[in-house]
Short mmCIF file of C-alpha atoms and ligand atoms in Angstrom, two decimals:
data_model
loop_
_atom_site.label_atom_id
_atom_site.label_comp_id
_atom_site.label_asym_id
_atom_site.label_seq_id
_atom_site.Cartn_x
_atom_site.Cartn_y
_atom_site.Cartn_z
CA UNK J 1 15.57 -10.14 10.44
CA UNK J 2 14.56 -8.42 7.08
CA UNK J 3 15.67 -4.61 6.50
CA UNK J 4 12.84 -2.38 7.74
CA UNK J 5 10.36 -1.12 5.17
CA UNK J 6 9.50 2.23 5.35
CA UNK J 7 5.81 2.70 5.22
CA UNK J 8 4.23 6.65 4.97
CA UNK J 9 1.06 7.17 5.81
CA UNK J 10 -0.14 10.83 5.32
CA UNK J 11 -3.61 12.12 7.51
CA UNK J 12 -1.65 9.84 10.10
CA UNK J 13 -3.72 11.57 13.19
CA UNK J 14 -7.21 11.14 11.24
CA UNK J 15 -9.54 8.26 11.77
CA UNK J 16 -8.65 6.02 9.33
CA UNK J 17 -5.00 6.50 10.16
CA UNK J 18 -5.99 5.58 13.73
CA UNK J 19 -7.23 2.02 12.26
CA UNK J 20 -4.66 1.51 9.99
CA UNK J 21 -1.36 2.24 11.85
CA UNK J 22 -1.72 -0.29 14.43
CA UNK J 23 -2.38 -3.03 12.00
CA UNK J 24 0.94 -1.95 9.70
CA UNK J 25 2.87 -1.97 12.91
CA UNK J 26 1.75 -5.24 14.33
CA UNK J 27 3.01 -7.02 11.11
CA UNK J 28 -0.46 -7.59 9.36
CA UNK J 29 1.15 -5.98 6.19
CA UNK J 30 4.57 -7.65 5.60
CA UNK J 31 4.31 -10.38 7.80
CA UNK J 32 5.77 -11.23 11.53
CA UNK J 33 9.42 -11.21 10.03
CA UNK J 34 9.62 -8.04 8.57
CA UNK J 35 10.38 -4.97 10.47
CA UNK J 36 8.62 -1.44 9.79
CA UNK J 37 9.45 1.89 10.00
CA UNK J 38 6.38 4.36 10.08
CA UNK J 39 6.68 7.80 9.19
CA UNK J 40 3.47 9.81 9.85
CA UNK J 41 2.46 13.15 7.91
CA UNK J 42 0.06 15.57 9.05
CA UNK J 43 -0.41 19.23 8.67
CA UNK J 44 1.27 21.12 11.46
CA UNK J 45 -2.05 21.78 13.36
CA UNK J 46 -2.43 17.91 13.73
CA UNK J 47 1.05 17.03 14.51
CA UNK J 48 0.38 16.99 18.31
CA UNK J 49 -2.57 14.53 17.76
CA UNK J 50 0.03 12.28 15.74
CA UNK J 51 2.56 12.23 18.25
CA UNK J 52 -0.31 10.60 20.75
CA UNK J 53 -0.78 7.98 18.34
CA UNK J 54 2.89 7.39 18.11
CA UNK J 55 2.67 7.17 21.84
CA UNK J 56 0.09 4.45 21.56
CA UNK J 57 2.29 2.74 19.01
CA UNK J 58 5.17 2.75 21.07
CA UNK J 59 2.73 1.28 23.99
CA UNK J 60 2.14 -1.99 22.00
CA UNK J 61 5.57 -3.07 22.09
CA UNK J 62 5.22 -4.55 18.66
CA UNK J 63 8.08 -6.82 17.80
CA UNK J 64 7.90 -5.60 14.11
CA UNK J 65 7.89 -1.94 14.76
CA UNK J 66 11.19 -0.57 14.06
CA UNK J 67 10.57 3.07 14.66
CA UNK J 68 8.09 5.76 14.18
CA UNK J 69 8.88 9.58 12.87
CA UNK J 70 6.26 12.26 12.52
CA UNK J 71 6.54 14.95 9.99
CA UNK J 72 4.72 17.93 8.56
CA UNK J 73 7.46 18.23 5.73
CA UNK J 74 6.23 16.40 2.79
CA UNK J 75 9.60 15.79 1.23
CA UNK J 76 10.98 14.36 4.29
CA UNK J 77 8.07 12.18 4.98
CA UNK J 78 8.49 10.30 1.75
CA UNK J 79 12.57 10.08 1.87
CA UNK J 80 13.33 6.12 1.38
CA UNK J 81 9.62 5.37 1.36
CA UNK J 82 8.43 1.75 0.12
CA UNK J 83 4.75 1.74 0.86
CA UNK J 84 2.72 5.27 0.71
CA UNK J 85 -0.81 5.55 2.03
CA UNK J 86 -1.96 8.66 0.51
CA UNK J 87 -4.90 9.05 3.28
CA UNK J 88 -5.09 12.83 4.12
CA UNK J 89 -7.47 15.06 2.13
CA UNK J 90 -9.16 18.09 1.99
CA UNK J 91 -12.90 17.12 3.15
CA UNK J 92 -15.95 18.78 1.03
CA UNK J 93 -17.56 21.34 2.98
CA UNK J 94 -20.86 23.21 2.64
CA UNK J 95 -21.13 25.45 -0.24
CA UNK J 96 -17.89 23.98 -1.98
CA UNK J 97 -18.21 23.27 -5.72
CA UNK J 98 -16.72 19.92 -7.02
CA UNK J 99 -14.11 22.22 -8.82
CA UNK J 100 -13.07 23.87 -5.34
CA UNK J 101 -12.42 20.44 -3.98
CA UNK J 102 -10.65 19.12 -6.81
CA UNK J 103 -8.39 22.29 -6.65
CA UNK J 104 -8.01 21.85 -2.79
CA UNK J 105 -6.68 18.21 -3.20
CA UNK J 106 -4.69 18.73 -6.48
CA UNK J 107 -2.63 21.33 -4.01
CA UNK J 108 -2.10 18.05 -1.58
CA UNK J 109 -1.57 15.25 -3.96
CA UNK J 110 0.49 17.17 -6.43
CA UNK J 111 2.94 17.98 -4.00
CA UNK J 112 2.84 14.67 -2.38
CA UNK J 113 3.46 12.94 -5.91
CA UNK J 114 6.52 15.20 -6.66
CA UNK J 115 8.06 14.20 -3.15
CA UNK J 116 7.67 10.76 -3.84
CA UNK J 117 9.32 11.06 -7.30
CA UNK J 118 11.96 12.59 -5.86
CA UNK J 119 12.58 10.68 -2.77
CA UNK J 120 10.97 7.52 -2.28
CA UNK J 121 12.66 3.96 -2.61
CA UNK J 122 12.68 2.60 -6.40
CA UNK J 123 10.17 -0.03 -5.44
CA UNK J 124 7.69 2.31 -4.14
CA UNK J 125 4.06 1.44 -4.09
CA UNK J 126 1.16 4.08 -3.86
CA UNK J 127 -2.15 3.78 -2.72
CA UNK J 128 -4.21 7.02 -2.58
CA UNK J 129 -7.44 6.60 -0.01
CA UNK J 130 -8.19 10.49 0.24
CA UNK J 131 -11.12 11.26 -2.05
CA UNK J 132 -11.88 11.66 -4.66
CA UNK J 133 -9.44 8.98 -4.79
CA UNK J 134 -9.23 8.17 -8.52
CA UNK J 135 -8.51 11.47 -9.53
CA UNK J 136 -5.90 12.28 -6.71
CA UNK J 137 -4.15 9.47 -7.96
CA UNK J 138 -3.89 10.47 -11.34
CA UNK J 139 -2.93 14.00 -9.96
CA UNK J 140 0.05 12.50 -7.69
CA UNK J 141 1.17 10.55 -10.85
CA UNK J 142 1.24 13.10 -13.01
CA UNK J 143 3.78 14.83 -10.64
CA UNK J 144 5.60 11.70 -10.62
CA UNK J 145 7.19 11.37 -14.10
CA UNK J 146 10.18 9.11 -12.97
CA UNK J 147 8.02 6.40 -11.33
CA UNK J 148 6.38 3.72 -13.22
CA UNK J 149 2.52 4.97 -13.66
CA UNK J 150 1.83 1.47 -12.20
CA UNK J 151 2.79 2.39 -8.95
CA UNK J 152 0.06 4.81 -8.11
CA UNK J 153 -3.21 3.14 -7.43
CA UNK J 154 -6.23 4.15 -5.95
CA UNK J 155 -8.61 2.40 -3.30
CA UNK J 156 -11.27 0.50 -4.81
CA UNK J 157 -11.14 -2.38 -2.59
CA UNK J 158 -13.41 -0.99 -0.04
CA UNK J 159 -16.29 -1.18 -2.83
CA UNK J 160 -14.79 -4.69 -3.74
CA UNK J 161 -15.41 -5.87 -0.35
CA UNK J 162 -18.97 -4.40 0.24
CA UNK J 163 -19.85 -5.95 -3.15
CA UNK J 164 -18.52 -9.27 -1.68
CA UNK J 165 -20.55 -9.05 1.42
CA UNK J 166 -23.85 -7.80 -0.07
CA UNK J 167 -23.91 -10.72 -2.49
CA UNK J 168 -22.94 -13.27 0.57
CA UNK J 169 -25.67 -11.79 2.54
CA UNK J 170 -28.13 -12.28 -0.21
CA UNK J 171 -27.36 -15.90 -1.03
CA UNK J 172 -26.55 -17.14 2.26
CA UNK J 173 -23.01 -17.94 1.18
CA UNK J 174 -19.60 -17.18 3.50
CA UNK J 175 -17.84 -14.13 2.08
CA UNK J 176 -15.07 -16.58 1.75
CA UNK J 177 -17.22 -18.40 -1.16
CA UNK J 178 -17.95 -15.38 -3.24
CA UNK J 179 -15.33 -14.92 -5.93
CA UNK J 180 -14.39 -12.63 -8.89
CA UNK J 181 -17.10 -9.69 -8.20
CA UNK J 182 -15.78 -6.38 -9.92
CA UNK J 183 -16.55 -2.98 -9.21
CA UNK J 184 -15.63 -1.01 -12.42
CA UNK J 185 -14.63 2.73 -12.44
CA UNK J 186 -14.49 5.37 -9.78
CA UNK J 187 -14.54 5.35 -5.95
CA UNK J 188 -18.02 7.26 -6.06
CA UNK J 189 -21.67 6.50 -6.54
CA UNK J 190 -21.11 6.51 -10.39
CA UNK J 191 -19.28 3.10 -9.68
CA UNK J 192 -20.61 -0.10 -11.25
CA UNK J 193 -20.65 -3.23 -8.93
CA UNK J 194 -20.57 -6.01 -11.53
CA UNK J 195 -21.42 -10.00 -10.60
CA UNK J 196 -21.54 -11.01 -14.14
CA UNK J 197 -18.44 -13.29 -13.85
CA UNK J 198 -18.98 -14.01 -9.76
CA UNK J 199 -19.19 -17.41 -8.56
CA UNK J 200 -20.93 -18.59 -5.15
CA UNK J 201 -19.44 -21.63 -3.90
CA UNK J 202 -18.34 -22.30 -7.21
CA UNK J 203 -21.74 -21.44 -9.32
CA UNK J 204 -22.18 -18.39 -11.30
CA UNK J 205 -23.81 -15.55 -9.53
CA UNK J 206 -26.16 -14.71 -12.16
CA UNK J 207 -27.89 -18.02 -11.42
CA UNK J 208 -28.78 -17.30 -7.88
CA UNK J 209 -29.72 -13.62 -8.49
CA UNK J 210 -31.75 -11.91 -10.77
CA UNK J 211 -31.58 -8.60 -12.32
CA UNK J 212 -34.57 -6.85 -10.60
CA UNK J 213 -32.70 -7.47 -7.37
CA UNK J 214 -29.20 -6.47 -8.79
CA UNK J 215 -30.58 -3.14 -10.19
CA UNK J 216 -33.13 -2.29 -7.29
CA UNK J 217 -31.03 -3.23 -4.24
CA UNK J 218 -27.17 -4.59 -5.03
CA UNK J 219 -25.77 -1.96 -7.16
CA UNK J 220 -27.04 1.38 -5.57
CA UNK J 221 -26.46 -0.45 -2.12
CA UNK J 222 -22.87 -1.26 -2.79
CA UNK J 223 -22.11 2.33 -4.84
CA UNK J 224 -24.25 4.42 -1.84
CA UNK J 225 -22.64 2.37 0.86
CA UNK J 226 -20.19 5.40 2.11
CA UNK J 227 -23.04 7.59 2.21
CA UNK J 228 -25.10 5.23 4.16
CA UNK J 229 -22.11 4.97 6.72
CA UNK J 230 -21.66 8.73 7.17
CA UNK J 231 -25.32 8.83 7.78
CA UNK J 232 -25.35 6.30 10.69
CA UNK J 233 -22.25 7.06 12.05
CA UNK J 234 -22.00 10.68 11.46
CA UNK J 235 -18.49 9.98 10.25
CA UNK J 236 -16.85 8.50 7.09
CA UNK J 237 -16.03 4.63 7.34
CA UNK J 238 -12.57 4.47 8.80
CA UNK J 239 -12.11 0.66 10.04
CA UNK J 240 -13.56 -0.90 7.36
CA UNK J 241 -11.16 1.76 5.02
CA UNK J 242 -8.50 0.83 7.02
CA UNK J 243 -8.95 -2.97 6.55
CA UNK J 244 -9.53 -2.45 2.55
CA UNK J 245 -6.08 -0.50 2.61
CA UNK J 246 -4.42 -3.29 4.15
CA UNK J 247 -6.15 -5.70 1.85
CA UNK J 248 -5.26 -3.90 -1.24
CA UNK J 249 -1.56 -3.63 -0.29
CA UNK J 250 -1.22 -7.03 0.82
CA UNK J 251 -2.60 -8.62 -2.17
CA UNK J 252 -0.39 -6.29 -4.25
CA UNK J 253 3.02 -7.31 -2.22
CA UNK J 254 1.91 -11.29 -1.46
CA UNK J 255 -0.14 -11.73 -4.84
CA UNK J 256 -3.39 -12.70 -5.65
CA UNK J 257 -4.54 -16.41 -5.24
CA UNK J 258 -4.21 -18.17 -8.38
CA UNK J 259 -7.21 -17.83 -10.58
CA UNK J 260 -8.97 -15.13 -8.20
CA UNK J 261 -9.03 -11.32 -8.88
CA UNK J 262 -9.69 -8.23 -6.70
CA UNK J 263 -10.70 -4.64 -7.59
CA UNK J 264 -8.02 -1.93 -7.82
CA UNK J 265 -8.02 1.50 -9.18
CA UNK J 266 -4.83 1.37 -11.46
CA UNK J 267 -3.88 3.99 -14.18
CA UNK J 268 -5.15 2.98 -17.26
CA UNK J 269 -2.80 2.75 -20.57
CA UNK J 270 -5.54 2.63 -22.98
CA UNK J 271 -5.57 -0.89 -24.01
CA UNK J 272 -8.29 -2.67 -21.43
CA UNK J 273 -12.29 -2.41 -21.92
CA UNK J 274 -11.91 1.20 -23.73
CA UNK J 275 -10.85 3.23 -20.86
CA UNK J 276 -8.74 6.17 -22.23
CA UNK J 277 -4.94 6.22 -21.15
CA UNK J 278 -4.37 8.65 -18.03
CA UNK J 279 -7.52 7.70 -15.92
CA UNK J 280 -7.03 6.09 -13.04
CA UNK J 281 -9.81 3.27 -13.17
CA UNK J 282 -11.51 0.66 -11.24
CA UNK J 283 -10.39 -3.17 -12.92
CA UNK J 284 -10.76 -6.56 -12.14
CA UNK J 285 -6.87 -7.27 -11.35
CA UNK J 286 -4.21 -9.85 -10.21
CA UNK J 287 -0.85 -9.33 -8.80
CA UNK J 288 2.24 -11.81 -8.75
CA UNK J 289 3.60 -10.04 -6.05
CA UNK J 290 5.01 -7.31 -8.43
CA UNK J 291 2.90 -5.56 -10.57
CA UNK J 292 -1.09 -5.37 -10.62
CA UNK J 293 -2.12 -7.09 -14.00
CA UNK J 294 -5.63 -5.83 -15.59
CA UNK J 295 -7.70 -9.36 -16.23
CA UNK J 296 -8.26 -8.63 -19.94
CA UNK J 297 -10.52 -10.70 -22.26
CA UNK J 298 -13.68 -10.68 -20.26
CA UNK J 299 -17.08 -10.91 -22.45
CA UNK J 300 -18.71 -7.57 -21.28
CA UNK J 301 -22.73 -7.39 -21.33
CA UNK J 302 -24.53 -4.40 -22.69
CA UNK J 303 -25.34 -3.45 -19.09
CA UNK J 304 -21.84 -3.48 -17.98
CA UNK J 305 -20.48 -1.58 -20.79
CA UNK J 306 -23.16 1.26 -20.13
CA UNK J 307 -21.82 0.68 -16.79
CA UNK J 308 -18.08 1.21 -17.68
CA UNK J 309 -18.83 3.87 -20.31
CA UNK J 310 -20.87 5.99 -17.49
CA UNK J 311 -17.55 5.79 -15.32
CA UNK J 312 -15.42 6.74 -17.95
CA UNK J 313 -17.31 9.95 -18.62
CA UNK J 314 -17.40 10.75 -14.96
CA UNK J 315 -13.56 10.20 -14.52
CA UNK J 316 -12.87 12.15 -17.75
CA UNK J 317 -14.44 15.04 -16.32
CA UNK J 318 -12.84 15.16 -13.21
CA UNK J 319 -9.61 14.54 -15.37
CA UNK J 320 -10.43 17.68 -17.32
CA UNK J 321 -11.10 19.81 -14.77
CA UNK J 322 -8.08 19.27 -13.03
CA UNK J 323 -6.24 19.61 -16.29
CA UNK J 324 -8.09 22.69 -16.67
CA UNK J 325 -6.74 24.27 -13.34
CA UNK J 326 -3.43 23.30 -14.58
CA UNK J 327 -2.48 20.70 -12.44
CA UNK J 328 -2.07 17.70 -15.27
CA UNK J 329 -0.04 18.53 -18.24
P1 NAD S 1 -10.15 12.55 9.07
O1 NAD S 1 -10.76 13.84 8.46
O2 NAD S 1 -10.37 11.82 10.10
O3 NAD S 1 -8.62 12.57 8.88
C1 NAD S 1 -7.89 13.12 7.87
C2 NAD S 1 -6.59 13.47 8.28
O4 NAD S 1 -5.59 14.36 7.13
C3 NAD S 1 -6.67 14.80 9.40
O5 NAD S 1 -6.00 14.35 10.33
C4 NAD S 1 -6.03 15.86 8.48
O6 NAD S 1 -5.08 16.71 9.60
C5 NAD S 1 -4.94 15.26 7.73
N1 NAD S 1 -4.50 16.04 6.58
C6 NAD S 1 -5.39 16.96 5.67
N2 NAD S 1 -4.77 17.36 4.78
C7 NAD S 1 -3.52 16.89 4.87
C8 NAD S 1 -1.97 17.22 4.29
N3 NAD S 1 -2.00 17.60 3.22
N4 NAD S 1 -1.18 16.19 4.50
C9 NAD S 1 -1.09 15.59 5.32
N5 NAD S 1 -2.18 15.12 6.02
C10 NAD S 1 -3.53 16.13 5.69
O7 NAD S 1 -10.50 11.93 7.66
P2 NAD S 1 -10.80 10.11 7.35
O8 NAD S 1 -11.64 9.54 8.07
O9 NAD S 1 -9.14 9.76 8.10
O10 NAD S 1 -10.55 9.92 5.98
C11 NAD S 1 -9.69 10.63 5.12
C12 NAD S 1 -10.04 10.52 3.76
O11 NAD S 1 -10.32 9.23 2.94
C13 NAD S 1 -11.17 11.35 3.28
O12 NAD S 1 -11.00 12.00 2.03
C14 NAD S 1 -12.49 10.22 2.88
O13 NAD S 1 -13.30 10.75 2.22
C15 NAD S 1 -11.67 9.14 2.57
N6 NAD S 1 -12.02 7.80 2.36
C16 NAD S 1 -11.81 7.07 1.21
C17 NAD S 1 -12.31 5.73 1.29
C18 NAD S 1 -12.30 5.03 -0.17
O14 NAD S 1 -12.56 3.83 -0.07
N7 NAD S 1 -11.31 5.22 -1.03
C19 NAD S 1 -13.21 5.31 2.29
C20 NAD S 1 -13.20 6.06 3.31
C21 NAD S 1 -12.52 7.38 3.09
C1 LMR S 2 -16.80 5.50 1.95
O1 LMR S 2 -16.78 4.91 0.41
O2 LMR S 2 -16.91 5.24 2.74
C2 LMR S 2 -15.89 7.06 1.75
O3 LMR S 2 -15.47 7.17 0.66
C3 LMR S 2 -17.11 7.97 1.97
C4 LMR S 2 -16.77 9.31 1.98
O4 LMR S 2 -17.18 10.45 1.33
O5 LMR S 2 -15.73 9.63 2.60
#
């Protein structure tokens, strides 16, 4: 057996945590031969609930689970962490302005970024799930100057999976036959789901669907799916979010199949598609098992350009608001 990998999950007693932890513990992230130690971080009021989840993890007797520890101390939770899932966040409450939400979350993701900087393993990989995910990732990354910026990512994989599924439904294809959709930008209703480069069983998607369907149904359905799930379930997506969180980290660690990309929110270095450096942005990416690489050189249509620009503006506004509050230097 290999050395145990340490996976820290924040918001571990929440809905996504409950759907995510058992999949990591069962070996679905690293494989059946790699033991995993779970670090569960919660706020003090939710530690008891996290203890209940830990009891259930115990009761599964997973061969790959090498231990579970529960923390309400951010610094201890990230000691030696190889993989960090930052799930816990401050939800938007009635009457809360966007600036209030950004400020409350900056107070969570700044200290978590610093704790990762100070205590995590050299190979740490971070996925921010808690909303607003892209800007929370930017905040955490800014608090971690000693960790390569490329290790801080935000979850756009749920949007990507939604974009695959909706195209599969429309064309009657299997999900597995859909390749190279991308969701540019922000994990919010501003996002731009794009089938310009997608294929369906090897055929260009643009030969199978028309612009009228894309603009009136596809793009708004994918972009507003989170809100539709909340409306239907009375709660935010949890199992599909946990599934995407596994998919994202699995692709990063094990690599993407040759010639295929996925969508991830990665820190822009200013050299791709006109996205300013310092923003966390949904791009088409591949992984060779080490770092994410943005897929460059795609021929961008006027419509996609407008979609990318709209997202640059939205994310720049979030960035500026957080900077004004003093959370980004
Ligand atoms: P939830 O309310 O069920 O659970 C959140 C948990 O986080 C709670 O147990 C809470 O105690 C904990 N928490 C709050 N502050 C914390 C802190 N400072 N440290 C550690 N834990 C803390 O929420 P959920 O359904 O699990 O969703 C979590 C987040 O994920 C939300 O922000 C949600 O909007 C977001 N989300 C993102 C995506 C995506 O695709 N990026 C998809 C679905 C949900
Ligand atoms: C989702 O896309 O399902 C969530 O981000 C929605 C939300 O606001 O929690």
